[in-house]
Amino acid sequence: MASSPFISLLLLLILSLSSSFAQPSFRPKALVLPVTKDRTTLQYTTDINQRTPLVPASVVFDLGGRNLWVDCDRGYVSSTYTSPRCRSAVCSRAGSDGCSQCFSPQRPGCNNNTCSGTPDNTVTRTATSGEIATDVVSIQSTNGSNPGRVVQIPDLVFVCGATFLLQGLASGTVGMAGMGRHNIGLPSQFAAAFSFNRKFAVCLSSGRGVAFFGNGPYVFLPGIPVSSVATTPLLVNPVSTASAFPSGEKSSEYFIGVTEIKIDEKTVPINATLLRIDGTTGVGGTKISTVNPYTVLETSIYNAFTSAYVKEATGRNITRVASVAPFGACFSTQNVGVTRLGYAVPEIQLVLHSNDVVWRIFGANSMVSVSDDVICLGCNLYLFLYLLILLTHYLISYIVMFSNTVATHYLSF
Ligand SMILES: *[C@@H]1O[C@H](CO)[C@@H](O)[C@H](O)[C@H]1NC(C)=O
Ligand SMILES: *[C@@H]1O[C@H](CO)[C@@H](O)[C@H](O)[C@H]1NC(C)=O
Ligand SMILES: *[C@@H]1O[C@H](CO)[C@@H](O)[C@H](O)[C@H]1NC(C)=O
Ligand SMILES: *[C@@H]1O[C@H](CO)[C@@H](O)[C@H](O)[C@H]1NC(C)=O
């Protein structure tokens, strides 16, 4: 689990919001999508109800993905499918200025004088070229606690993918839903369709989670212990991190400014330059991703971090045991206490834009149970992080919670 030029944080994200409906002519204030964890691939999936007649398209939920893409080669049937003409406003919004021809029989994904995008399997990092299209999407609205009417977006922009691009994705999925910062990312399109603020919130849990789009106020469920609340700016990586992209495009992924990594308040000695995004190459920095099953670290950071962690753990009389792939540092649970925050292991601290804004990662989140008596340093999804992303101001606020009772409470709709 080493050798990637960024740190990718895999987190359990959860959020609840509350608002009320007042208008007589119905305009939703928020939309909701289910987010489910796939046990085999550890990817998150969601269902997008698309096309005419409507079908639920199961797609991988990709927090930093640029746009929605679905397989148009196989089984795409819809009377409302449209491919916008090249050089139209939709094409330019989608960041595509070319003009494409298709030499196969006409069908969704194959039309002339259209524009094309690059559907990107961000799990396997494979991209291809595909027609930019629009179709009807229908989505559940919510007032925060209860589901509301199903509303329609007649012309949601997406990109046509190909069947081979589905390789490596959770079984049964037909594409990926990009929640990234691009104009045609789903949060921006949902906000534009119903004129609500460009913000969204996600809960990723080991079972069923949820994503909310739109206006709050976001009210967290009462009675849940909140261990920390913090806000940090999201950073823009000026170079796209997609597998293929139009030249000059910014990354649609969400980066945060980790400036220092500590374990039990002791700084891990690393080359801090690697924590910064290199503005020319786009390499470096810390992104929040949902497509890597566990945290990924650049090799030298991984090595320094693991050895510092092992040292700190053995200082607490925690016994290191043989590694269990893909993890490098595993421990016996024998001498490890259990607290409300999971196993009583050394605490990881990510110092953000200022010294007093620290993302604390406790045992519940840092340890993966690989067997009854062995835990490994990785990323476990029992920690609840309420994450709110404001696209307009590039802010992320997060609230880390340690109760997993909430999940069953309101994720059941
Ligand atoms: C949401 O709707 C339900 C049922 O319509 C209602 O009981 C509840 O009070 C509403 N909640 C908010 C926060 O508006
Ligand atoms: C696109 O135009 C070319 C050239 O005129 C033609 O051969 C082809 O069949 C057309 N494709 C479609 C899908 O209409
Ligand atoms: C730190 O990393 C940067 C970027 O890879 C490199 O240019 C620099 O030489 C490194 N510094 C040290 C002290 O290793
Ligand atoms: C670790 O174990 C040693 C020997 O059993 C004991 O003296 C020491 O106090 C223990 N340290 C901690 C932090 O529990």
Short mmCIF file of C-alpha atoms and ligand atoms in Angstrom, two decimals:
data_model
loop_
_atom_site.label_atom_id
_atom_site.label_comp_id
_atom_site.label_asym_id
_atom_site.label_seq_id
_atom_site.Cartn_x
_atom_site.Cartn_y
_atom_site.Cartn_z
CA MET A 1 0.00 0.00 0.00
CA ALA A 2 2.66 2.48 -0.92
CA SER A 3 3.99 4.47 -3.82
CA SER A 4 1.38 6.91 -4.84
CA PRO A 5 2.28 10.59 -4.87
CA PHE A 6 -0.50 11.62 -2.58
CA ILE A 7 -2.17 10.62 0.58
CA SER A 8 -5.63 9.41 0.00
CA LEU A 9 -7.85 9.40 3.00
CA LEU A 10 -10.59 6.91 3.11
CA LEU A 11 -13.09 7.99 5.58
CA LEU A 12 -16.41 7.21 6.90
CA LEU A 13 -18.55 10.17 6.17
CA ILE A 14 -21.97 10.81 7.49
CA LEU A 15 -24.31 13.73 7.68
CA SER A 16 -27.80 14.73 8.41
CA LEU A 17 -29.53 17.89 7.45
CA SER A 18 -32.73 19.59 8.23
CA SER A 19 -34.77 22.05 6.29
CA SER A 20 -38.36 22.74 5.55
CA PHE A 21 -40.51 23.03 2.50
CA ALA A 22 -42.52 26.21 2.23
CA GLN A 23 -43.21 26.90 -1.42
CA PRO A 24 -46.59 25.93 -2.77
CA SER A 25 -45.05 25.14 -6.16
CA PHE A 26 -42.69 22.42 -5.19
CA ARG A 27 -39.01 23.09 -5.42
CA PRO A 28 -36.79 20.75 -3.46
CA LYS A 29 -34.25 22.18 -1.05
CA ALA A 30 -32.20 19.06 -0.94
CA LEU A 31 -31.79 15.80 -2.76
CA VAL A 32 -30.66 12.49 -1.43
CA LEU A 33 -28.93 9.48 -2.91
CA PRO A 34 -28.26 6.16 -1.19
CA VAL A 35 -24.60 5.16 -0.86
CA THR A 36 -23.81 1.54 -0.17
CA LYS A 37 -20.51 -0.15 0.44
CA ASP A 38 -19.72 -3.12 -1.75
CA ARG A 39 -18.26 -5.87 0.44
CA THR A 40 -16.09 -7.40 -2.25
CA THR A 41 -14.40 -4.37 -3.79
CA LEU A 42 -14.88 -1.99 -0.81
CA GLN A 43 -16.14 0.57 -3.33
CA TYR A 44 -19.20 2.70 -2.64
CA THR A 45 -22.13 2.50 -5.00
CA THR A 46 -25.25 4.55 -5.58
CA ASP A 47 -28.33 4.23 -7.78
CA ILE A 48 -29.13 6.85 -10.39
CA ASN A 49 -32.62 6.54 -11.84
CA GLN A 50 -32.12 7.50 -15.43
CA ARG A 51 -33.68 7.25 -18.94
CA THR A 52 -37.17 6.80 -20.36
CA PRO A 53 -38.51 4.42 -19.25
CA LEU A 54 -36.63 4.97 -15.99
CA VAL A 55 -34.17 2.33 -14.87
CA PRO A 56 -32.05 2.30 -11.74
CA ALA A 57 -28.44 2.43 -12.89
CA SER A 58 -26.13 1.20 -10.16
CA VAL A 59 -22.88 3.19 -10.37
CA VAL A 60 -19.74 3.54 -8.28
CA PHE A 61 -19.82 6.64 -6.07
CA ASP A 62 -16.63 8.58 -6.79
CA LEU A 63 -16.17 11.57 -4.49
CA GLY A 64 -13.56 13.25 -6.70
CA GLY A 65 -14.87 12.04 -10.07
CA ARG A 66 -15.34 14.61 -12.79
CA ASN A 67 -18.76 13.55 -14.07
CA LEU A 68 -21.28 10.76 -14.35
CA TRP A 69 -20.44 8.15 -16.95
CA VAL A 70 -22.35 5.01 -17.81
CA ASP A 71 -21.91 2.16 -20.26
CA CYS A 72 -23.80 3.10 -23.44
CA ASP A 73 -22.51 0.12 -25.45
CA ARG A 74 -24.69 -2.42 -23.78
CA GLY A 75 -28.29 -2.10 -22.71
CA TYR A 76 -28.74 1.65 -22.97
CA VAL A 77 -32.32 2.13 -24.06
CA SER A 78 -34.01 5.48 -23.70
CA SER A 79 -36.36 7.62 -25.75
CA THR A 80 -35.04 10.78 -24.08
CA TYR A 81 -31.35 10.26 -24.80
CA THR A 82 -29.88 13.31 -26.51
CA SER A 83 -26.39 14.02 -27.72
CA PRO A 84 -25.80 17.76 -27.82
CA ARG A 85 -24.31 19.16 -31.00
CA CYS A 86 -20.64 19.94 -30.99
CA ARG A 87 -19.75 23.52 -30.00
CA SER A 88 -23.07 23.91 -28.20
CA ALA A 89 -23.30 25.42 -24.73
CA VAL A 90 -23.61 21.97 -23.16
CA CYS A 91 -20.39 20.85 -24.84
CA SER A 92 -18.53 23.87 -23.63
CA ARG A 93 -19.89 23.43 -20.10
CA ALA A 94 -18.63 19.86 -20.27
CA GLY A 95 -15.19 21.15 -21.27
CA SER A 96 -15.29 19.70 -24.77
CA ASP A 97 -14.63 21.75 -27.86
CA GLY A 98 -14.11 19.10 -30.54
CA CYS A 99 -16.56 17.65 -33.04
CA SER A 100 -16.96 13.86 -33.24
CA GLN A 101 -18.19 11.47 -35.89
CA CYS A 102 -19.16 7.85 -35.35
CA PHE A 103 -18.86 5.20 -38.05
CA SER A 104 -20.97 2.49 -36.44
CA PRO A 105 -24.75 2.28 -36.60
CA GLN A 106 -26.41 5.14 -34.79
CA ARG A 107 -27.36 4.47 -31.15
CA PRO A 108 -26.84 6.11 -27.74
CA GLY A 109 -23.12 6.77 -27.66
CA CYS A 110 -22.76 6.83 -31.45
CA ASN A 111 -23.96 9.94 -33.25
CA ASN A 112 -22.45 12.45 -35.59
CA ASN A 113 -21.53 16.07 -34.87
CA THR A 114 -21.40 15.55 -31.16
CA CYS A 115 -18.73 16.34 -28.59
CA SER A 116 -16.82 13.82 -26.61
CA GLY A 117 -15.52 13.42 -23.09
CA THR A 118 -13.25 10.95 -21.35
CA PRO A 119 -15.17 8.49 -19.19
CA ASP A 120 -12.64 7.53 -16.53
CA ASN A 121 -12.50 4.39 -14.44
CA THR A 122 -10.67 5.98 -11.52
CA VAL A 123 -10.30 2.61 -9.77
CA THR A 124 -8.18 1.02 -12.48
CA ARG A 125 -7.11 4.38 -13.91
CA THR A 126 -8.36 3.58 -17.39
CA ALA A 127 -10.08 6.12 -19.58
CA THR A 128 -11.47 6.14 -23.07
CA SER A 129 -13.36 8.56 -25.26
CA GLY A 130 -17.15 8.76 -25.21
CA GLU A 131 -20.02 10.85 -26.44
CA ILE A 132 -21.31 13.60 -24.17
CA ALA A 133 -25.01 13.11 -23.68
CA THR A 134 -28.01 14.21 -21.67
CA ASP A 135 -30.95 12.22 -20.38
CA VAL A 136 -33.65 12.34 -17.76
CA VAL A 137 -32.65 11.61 -14.19
CA SER A 138 -35.13 11.30 -11.40
CA ILE A 139 -34.05 11.72 -7.82
CA GLN A 140 -35.52 11.70 -4.35
CA SER A 141 -35.84 15.01 -2.55
CA THR A 142 -35.70 15.29 1.23
CA ASN A 143 -36.33 17.75 4.03
CA GLY A 144 -33.45 16.26 5.98
CA SER A 145 -35.31 13.75 8.03
CA ASN A 146 -37.96 12.45 5.68
CA PRO A 147 -37.97 11.61 2.02
CA GLY A 148 -39.96 14.03 -0.13
CA ARG A 149 -41.20 13.89 -3.70
CA VAL A 150 -39.23 12.39 -6.50
CA VAL A 151 -38.11 15.20 -8.80
CA GLN A 152 -36.84 15.11 -12.37
CA ILE A 153 -33.91 16.69 -14.11
CA PRO A 154 -34.76 16.44 -17.82
CA ASP A 155 -31.29 16.96 -19.21
CA LEU A 156 -28.61 15.78 -16.84
CA VAL A 157 -25.24 15.78 -18.61
CA PHE A 158 -23.20 12.60 -18.54
CA VAL A 159 -20.59 10.86 -20.65
CA CYS A 160 -21.05 7.60 -22.51
CA GLY A 161 -18.63 4.93 -21.39
CA ALA A 162 -17.86 1.53 -22.81
CA THR A 163 -18.44 -1.97 -21.49
CA PHE A 164 -14.73 -2.74 -21.09
CA LEU A 165 -14.37 0.28 -18.78
CA LEU A 166 -16.51 -1.49 -16.18
CA GLN A 167 -13.70 -3.91 -15.40
CA GLY A 168 -12.60 -3.53 -11.80
CA LEU A 169 -15.83 -1.91 -10.66
CA ALA A 170 -18.25 -3.41 -8.15
CA SER A 171 -20.38 -6.16 -9.60
CA GLY A 172 -23.61 -4.97 -11.17
CA THR A 173 -22.48 -1.39 -11.66
CA VAL A 174 -22.70 0.25 -15.08
CA GLY A 175 -20.49 3.30 -14.55
CA MET A 176 -19.35 5.88 -12.02
CA ALA A 177 -21.04 8.89 -10.45
CA GLY A 178 -18.52 11.73 -10.17
CA MET A 179 -19.07 14.06 -7.22
CA GLY A 180 -16.05 16.20 -8.04
CA ARG A 181 -15.79 19.91 -8.53
CA HIS A 182 -16.32 20.09 -12.28
CA ASN A 183 -19.23 21.99 -13.87
CA ILE A 184 -20.75 18.70 -14.91
CA GLY A 185 -20.00 16.97 -11.62
CA LEU A 186 -23.27 15.82 -10.07
CA PRO A 187 -23.24 18.28 -7.12
CA SER A 188 -22.97 21.24 -9.53
CA GLN A 189 -25.64 19.92 -11.85
CA PHE A 190 -28.07 19.19 -9.02
CA ALA A 191 -27.51 22.67 -7.59
CA ALA A 192 -28.04 24.28 -10.99
CA ALA A 193 -31.21 22.31 -11.69
CA PHE A 194 -32.95 23.47 -8.53
CA SER A 195 -31.08 26.72 -7.81
CA PHE A 196 -29.75 25.63 -4.51
CA ASN A 197 -26.34 26.29 -3.04
CA ARG A 198 -23.47 24.34 -4.40
CA LYS A 199 -22.84 22.13 -1.45
CA PHE A 200 -23.24 18.55 -0.51
CA ALA A 201 -22.64 16.19 2.34
CA VAL A 202 -21.87 12.52 2.44
CA CYS A 203 -22.01 9.65 4.83
CA LEU A 204 -20.04 6.61 3.90
CA SER A 205 -20.54 3.73 6.23
CA SER A 206 -19.62 0.08 6.13
CA GLY A 207 -23.23 -0.64 5.32
CA ARG A 208 -25.73 1.84 3.95
CA GLY A 209 -24.82 5.49 3.76
CA VAL A 210 -26.25 8.53 2.12
CA ALA A 211 -25.35 11.68 0.20
CA PHE A 212 -27.31 14.93 0.55
CA PHE A 213 -27.16 17.72 -2.01
CA GLY A 214 -28.35 21.24 -1.44
CA ASN A 215 -29.42 23.61 1.24
CA GLY A 216 -29.30 23.05 4.95
CA PRO A 217 -29.30 24.25 7.57
CA TYR A 218 -27.47 21.09 8.39
CA VAL A 219 -28.52 19.94 11.79
CA PHE A 220 -26.77 17.00 13.28
CA LEU A 221 -28.83 14.50 15.10
CA PRO A 222 -29.11 15.39 18.76
CA GLY A 223 -27.56 13.17 21.36
CA ILE A 224 -24.63 12.07 19.25
CA PRO A 225 -21.26 12.72 20.85
CA VAL A 226 -19.26 15.06 18.68
CA SER A 227 -15.56 14.73 19.23
CA SER A 228 -14.33 17.43 16.94
CA VAL A 229 -15.67 19.97 14.52
CA ALA A 230 -13.37 21.70 12.16
CA THR A 231 -13.32 23.50 8.89
CA THR A 232 -10.41 23.64 6.53
CA PRO A 233 -10.07 25.08 3.04
CA LEU A 234 -10.23 22.74 0.11
CA LEU A 235 -7.29 23.23 -2.17
CA VAL A 236 -7.39 23.36 -5.92
CA ASN A 237 -4.87 21.20 -7.69
CA PRO A 238 -4.21 23.17 -10.89
CA VAL A 239 -3.40 19.99 -12.80
CA SER A 240 -6.07 17.38 -13.40
CA THR A 241 -5.51 14.09 -11.58
CA ALA A 242 -7.81 12.15 -13.92
CA SER A 243 -6.49 9.32 -16.11
CA ALA A 244 -7.14 11.42 -19.21
CA PHE A 245 -8.29 15.01 -19.43
CA PRO A 246 -8.45 18.10 -21.63
CA SER A 247 -5.16 19.96 -21.40
CA GLY A 248 -5.06 22.73 -18.84
CA GLU A 249 -7.92 21.32 -16.80
CA LYS A 250 -7.83 21.58 -12.99
CA SER A 251 -8.33 18.54 -10.83
CA SER A 252 -11.92 17.86 -9.85
CA GLU A 253 -10.74 16.06 -6.72
CA TYR A 254 -10.93 17.48 -3.20
CA PHE A 255 -7.54 18.27 -1.71
CA ILE A 256 -6.86 19.42 1.84
CA GLY A 257 -3.74 21.02 3.21
CA VAL A 258 -2.09 18.56 5.58
CA THR A 259 1.07 20.33 6.79
CA GLU A 260 2.36 17.86 9.33
CA ILE A 261 1.72 14.29 10.41
CA LYS A 262 2.03 13.39 14.09
CA ILE A 263 1.63 10.23 16.09
CA ASP A 264 0.75 10.79 19.75
CA GLU A 265 1.79 14.45 19.33
CA LYS A 266 5.23 13.54 17.98
CA THR A 267 6.02 14.79 14.49
CA VAL A 268 6.78 12.07 11.95
CA PRO A 269 9.99 13.10 10.17
CA ILE A 270 9.06 13.41 6.52
CA ASN A 271 9.95 15.61 3.60
CA ALA A 272 7.18 18.20 3.95
CA THR A 273 7.54 19.24 0.31
CA LEU A 274 5.69 16.05 -0.59
CA LEU A 275 2.66 17.28 1.31
CA ARG A 276 2.33 20.25 -0.99
CA ILE A 277 0.80 20.11 -4.43
CA ASP A 278 3.43 20.80 -7.07
CA GLY A 279 1.71 23.46 -9.18
CA THR A 280 3.45 22.38 -12.37
CA THR A 281 3.01 18.63 -12.24
CA GLY A 282 0.00 18.36 -9.91
CA VAL A 283 1.90 15.75 -7.90
CA GLY A 284 1.76 15.77 -4.11
CA GLY A 285 -0.77 16.96 -1.58
CA THR A 286 -3.52 15.16 0.25
CA LYS A 287 -6.77 14.23 -1.34
CA ILE A 288 -9.92 12.70 -0.01
CA SER A 289 -10.93 9.80 -2.15
CA THR A 290 -13.52 7.07 -2.08
CA VAL A 291 -11.98 4.82 -4.70
CA ASN A 292 -8.97 3.50 -2.80
CA PRO A 293 -10.07 1.00 -0.17
CA TYR A 294 -7.40 2.10 2.30
CA THR A 295 -5.21 5.13 2.81
CA VAL A 296 -2.44 5.37 0.25
CA LEU A 297 0.83 7.11 1.08
CA GLU A 298 3.86 8.13 -0.90
CA THR A 299 6.61 5.53 -0.24
CA SER A 300 8.99 7.61 1.86
CA ILE A 301 6.09 8.95 3.95
CA TYR A 302 4.72 5.44 4.31
CA ASN A 303 8.05 4.11 5.56
CA ALA A 304 8.62 6.94 8.05
CA PHE A 305 5.04 6.82 9.21
CA THR A 306 4.94 3.05 9.72
CA SER A 307 8.19 2.89 11.63
CA ALA A 308 7.17 5.80 13.87
CA TYR A 309 3.83 4.14 14.49
CA VAL A 310 5.36 0.77 15.34
CA LYS A 311 7.77 2.47 17.71
CA GLU A 312 4.96 4.29 19.47
CA ALA A 313 2.83 1.15 19.68
CA THR A 314 5.59 -1.03 21.06
CA GLY A 315 6.26 1.72 23.60
CA ARG A 316 2.76 0.99 24.81
CA ASN A 317 3.57 -2.71 25.07
CA ILE A 318 1.52 -3.50 21.99
CA THR A 319 3.05 -6.52 20.29
CA ARG A 320 3.81 -6.37 16.59
CA VAL A 321 2.96 -9.56 14.70
CA ALA A 322 3.59 -10.79 11.16
CA SER A 323 2.16 -8.49 8.47
CA VAL A 324 -1.02 -9.46 6.71
CA ALA A 325 -1.15 -8.19 3.12
CA PRO A 326 -1.83 -5.51 2.01
CA PHE A 327 -0.94 -4.03 5.40
CA GLY A 328 2.59 -3.42 6.61
CA ALA A 329 2.14 -3.07 10.35
CA CYS A 330 0.01 -5.51 12.29
CA PHE A 331 -0.40 -5.98 16.01
CA SER A 332 -1.77 -8.48 18.45
CA THR A 333 -4.90 -7.27 20.21
CA GLN A 334 -3.68 -8.94 23.40
CA ASN A 335 -2.37 -5.88 25.23
CA VAL A 336 -4.68 -3.41 23.56
CA GLY A 337 -7.53 -1.84 25.45
CA VAL A 338 -10.81 -0.91 23.81
CA THR A 339 -12.37 2.51 24.23
CA ARG A 340 -15.31 4.41 22.83
CA LEU A 341 -12.92 5.46 20.07
CA GLY A 342 -11.95 1.93 19.18
CA TYR A 343 -8.72 0.18 20.09
CA ALA A 344 -6.47 2.17 22.43
CA VAL A 345 -3.65 2.53 19.93
CA PRO A 346 -1.45 5.56 19.22
CA GLU A 347 -3.42 8.50 17.86
CA ILE A 348 -2.66 9.86 14.39
CA GLN A 349 -2.86 13.62 14.00
CA LEU A 350 -3.01 15.39 10.67
CA VAL A 351 -2.20 19.05 11.20
CA LEU A 352 -4.14 21.11 8.67
CA HIS A 353 -3.93 24.76 7.61
CA SER A 354 -3.21 25.98 11.13
CA ASN A 355 -1.60 24.31 14.12
CA ASP A 356 -4.83 24.20 16.05
CA VAL A 357 -6.83 22.54 13.28
CA VAL A 358 -5.96 18.91 13.65
CA TRP A 359 -7.70 15.91 12.15
CA ARG A 360 -7.43 13.23 14.83
CA ILE A 361 -7.61 9.61 13.82
CA PHE A 362 -8.27 7.14 16.62
CA GLY A 363 -8.15 3.37 16.73
CA ALA A 364 -11.67 3.03 15.42
CA ASN A 365 -10.51 4.56 12.18
CA SER A 366 -6.86 3.61 11.96
CA MET A 367 -7.06 -0.09 12.63
CA VAL A 368 -8.40 -2.83 10.40
CA SER A 369 -9.34 -6.08 12.13
CA VAL A 370 -7.96 -8.87 9.99
CA SER A 371 -8.75 -11.67 12.42
CA ASP A 372 -9.99 -12.11 15.98
CA ASP A 373 -6.66 -11.23 17.50
CA VAL A 374 -4.82 -9.25 14.83
CA ILE A 375 -5.31 -5.61 13.87
CA CYS A 376 -3.41 -3.73 11.17
CA LEU A 377 -2.63 -0.10 10.54
CA GLY A 378 -4.80 0.88 7.58
CA CYS A 379 -8.13 2.55 7.67
CA ASN A 380 -11.19 1.14 9.25
CA LEU A 381 -14.58 2.55 8.61
CA TYR A 382 -16.18 2.58 12.00
CA LEU A 383 -15.42 6.20 12.58
CA PHE A 384 -18.12 8.52 11.41
CA LEU A 385 -17.09 11.64 9.71
CA TYR A 386 -19.76 14.14 8.82
CA LEU A 387 -18.43 15.87 5.79
CA LEU A 388 -19.82 18.98 4.19
CA ILE A 389 -18.31 20.31 1.00
CA LEU A 390 -19.04 23.82 -0.20
CA LEU A 391 -18.06 24.06 -3.83
CA THR A 392 -18.49 27.80 -3.95
CA HIS A 393 -16.05 28.66 -1.22
CA TYR A 394 -13.86 25.63 -1.44
CA LEU A 395 -14.41 24.75 2.17
CA ILE A 396 -14.73 21.45 3.80
CA SER A 397 -16.08 21.05 7.28
CA TYR A 398 -15.94 17.82 9.00
CA ILE A 399 -17.30 16.45 12.19
CA VAL A 400 -15.89 13.25 13.46
CA MET A 401 -18.27 11.13 15.42
CA PHE A 402 -17.92 7.95 17.28
CA SER A 403 -21.31 6.49 17.49
CA ASN A 404 -22.36 3.98 14.93
CA THR A 405 -25.92 3.91 16.06
CA VAL A 406 -26.86 6.80 13.78
CA ALA A 407 -26.38 4.80 10.66
CA THR A 408 -29.28 2.51 11.21
CA HIS A 409 -31.44 5.39 12.34
CA TYR A 410 -31.78 7.43 9.23
CA LEU A 411 -30.15 5.51 6.50
CA SER A 412 -33.08 3.24 6.22
CA PHE A 413 -35.13 5.30 3.84
C1 LIG B 1 -39.96 16.62 7.31
O1 LIG B 1 -41.16 16.07 6.87
C2 LIG B 1 -41.83 15.28 7.84
C3 LIG B 1 -43.02 14.60 7.18
O2 LIG B 1 -43.52 15.35 6.14
C4 LIG B 1 -42.22 16.16 9.02
O3 LIG B 1 -42.86 15.38 10.00
C5 LIG B 1 -40.94 16.75 9.58
O4 LIG B 1 -41.26 17.62 10.66
C6 LIG B 1 -40.18 17.50 8.53
N1 LIG B 1 -38.91 17.91 9.11
C7 LIG B 1 -38.38 19.09 8.87
C8 LIG B 1 -37.09 19.35 9.51
O5 LIG B 1 -38.92 19.92 8.17
C1 LIG B 2 -21.64 9.87 -39.68
O1 LIG B 2 -21.25 10.43 -40.90
C2 LIG B 2 -20.48 9.53 -41.70
C3 LIG B 2 -19.96 10.31 -42.92
O2 LIG B 2 -21.00 11.00 -43.52
C4 LIG B 2 -21.30 8.33 -42.06
O3 LIG B 2 -20.54 7.42 -42.80
C5 LIG B 2 -21.76 7.66 -40.77
O4 LIG B 2 -22.61 6.56 -41.04
C6 LIG B 2 -22.49 8.64 -39.88
N1 LIG B 2 -22.72 7.99 -38.58
C7 LIG B 2 -23.89 8.00 -37.95
C8 LIG B 2 -23.96 7.31 -36.63
O5 LIG B 2 -24.88 8.56 -38.39
C1 LIG B 3 11.89 16.61 -0.76
O1 LIG B 3 11.07 16.25 -1.84
C2 LIG B 3 11.22 17.10 -2.96
C3 LIG B 3 10.17 16.68 -3.98
O2 LIG B 3 10.31 15.33 -4.31
C4 LIG B 3 12.65 16.99 -3.50
O3 LIG B 3 12.80 17.84 -4.59
C5 LIG B 3 13.61 17.37 -2.39
O4 LIG B 3 14.92 17.18 -2.82
C6 LIG B 3 13.34 16.53 -1.15
N1 LIG B 3 14.16 17.04 -0.04
C7 LIG B 3 14.90 16.23 0.69
C8 LIG B 3 15.65 16.89 1.80
O5 LIG B 3 14.99 15.03 0.50
C1 LIG B 4 5.33 -2.52 29.55
O1 LIG B 4 5.72 -3.76 30.13
C2 LIG B 4 6.80 -3.60 31.05
C3 LIG B 4 7.24 -5.00 31.48
O2 LIG B 4 6.15 -5.88 31.60
C4 LIG B 4 6.34 -2.75 32.21
O3 LIG B 4 7.39 -2.56 33.13
C5 LIG B 4 5.91 -1.39 31.66
O4 LIG B 4 5.38 -0.59 32.71
C6 LIG B 4 4.85 -1.54 30.60
N1 LIG B 4 4.62 -0.25 29.99
C7 LIG B 4 3.42 0.20 29.71
C8 LIG B 4 3.35 1.54 29.03
O5 LIG B 4 2.40 -0.42 29.96
#
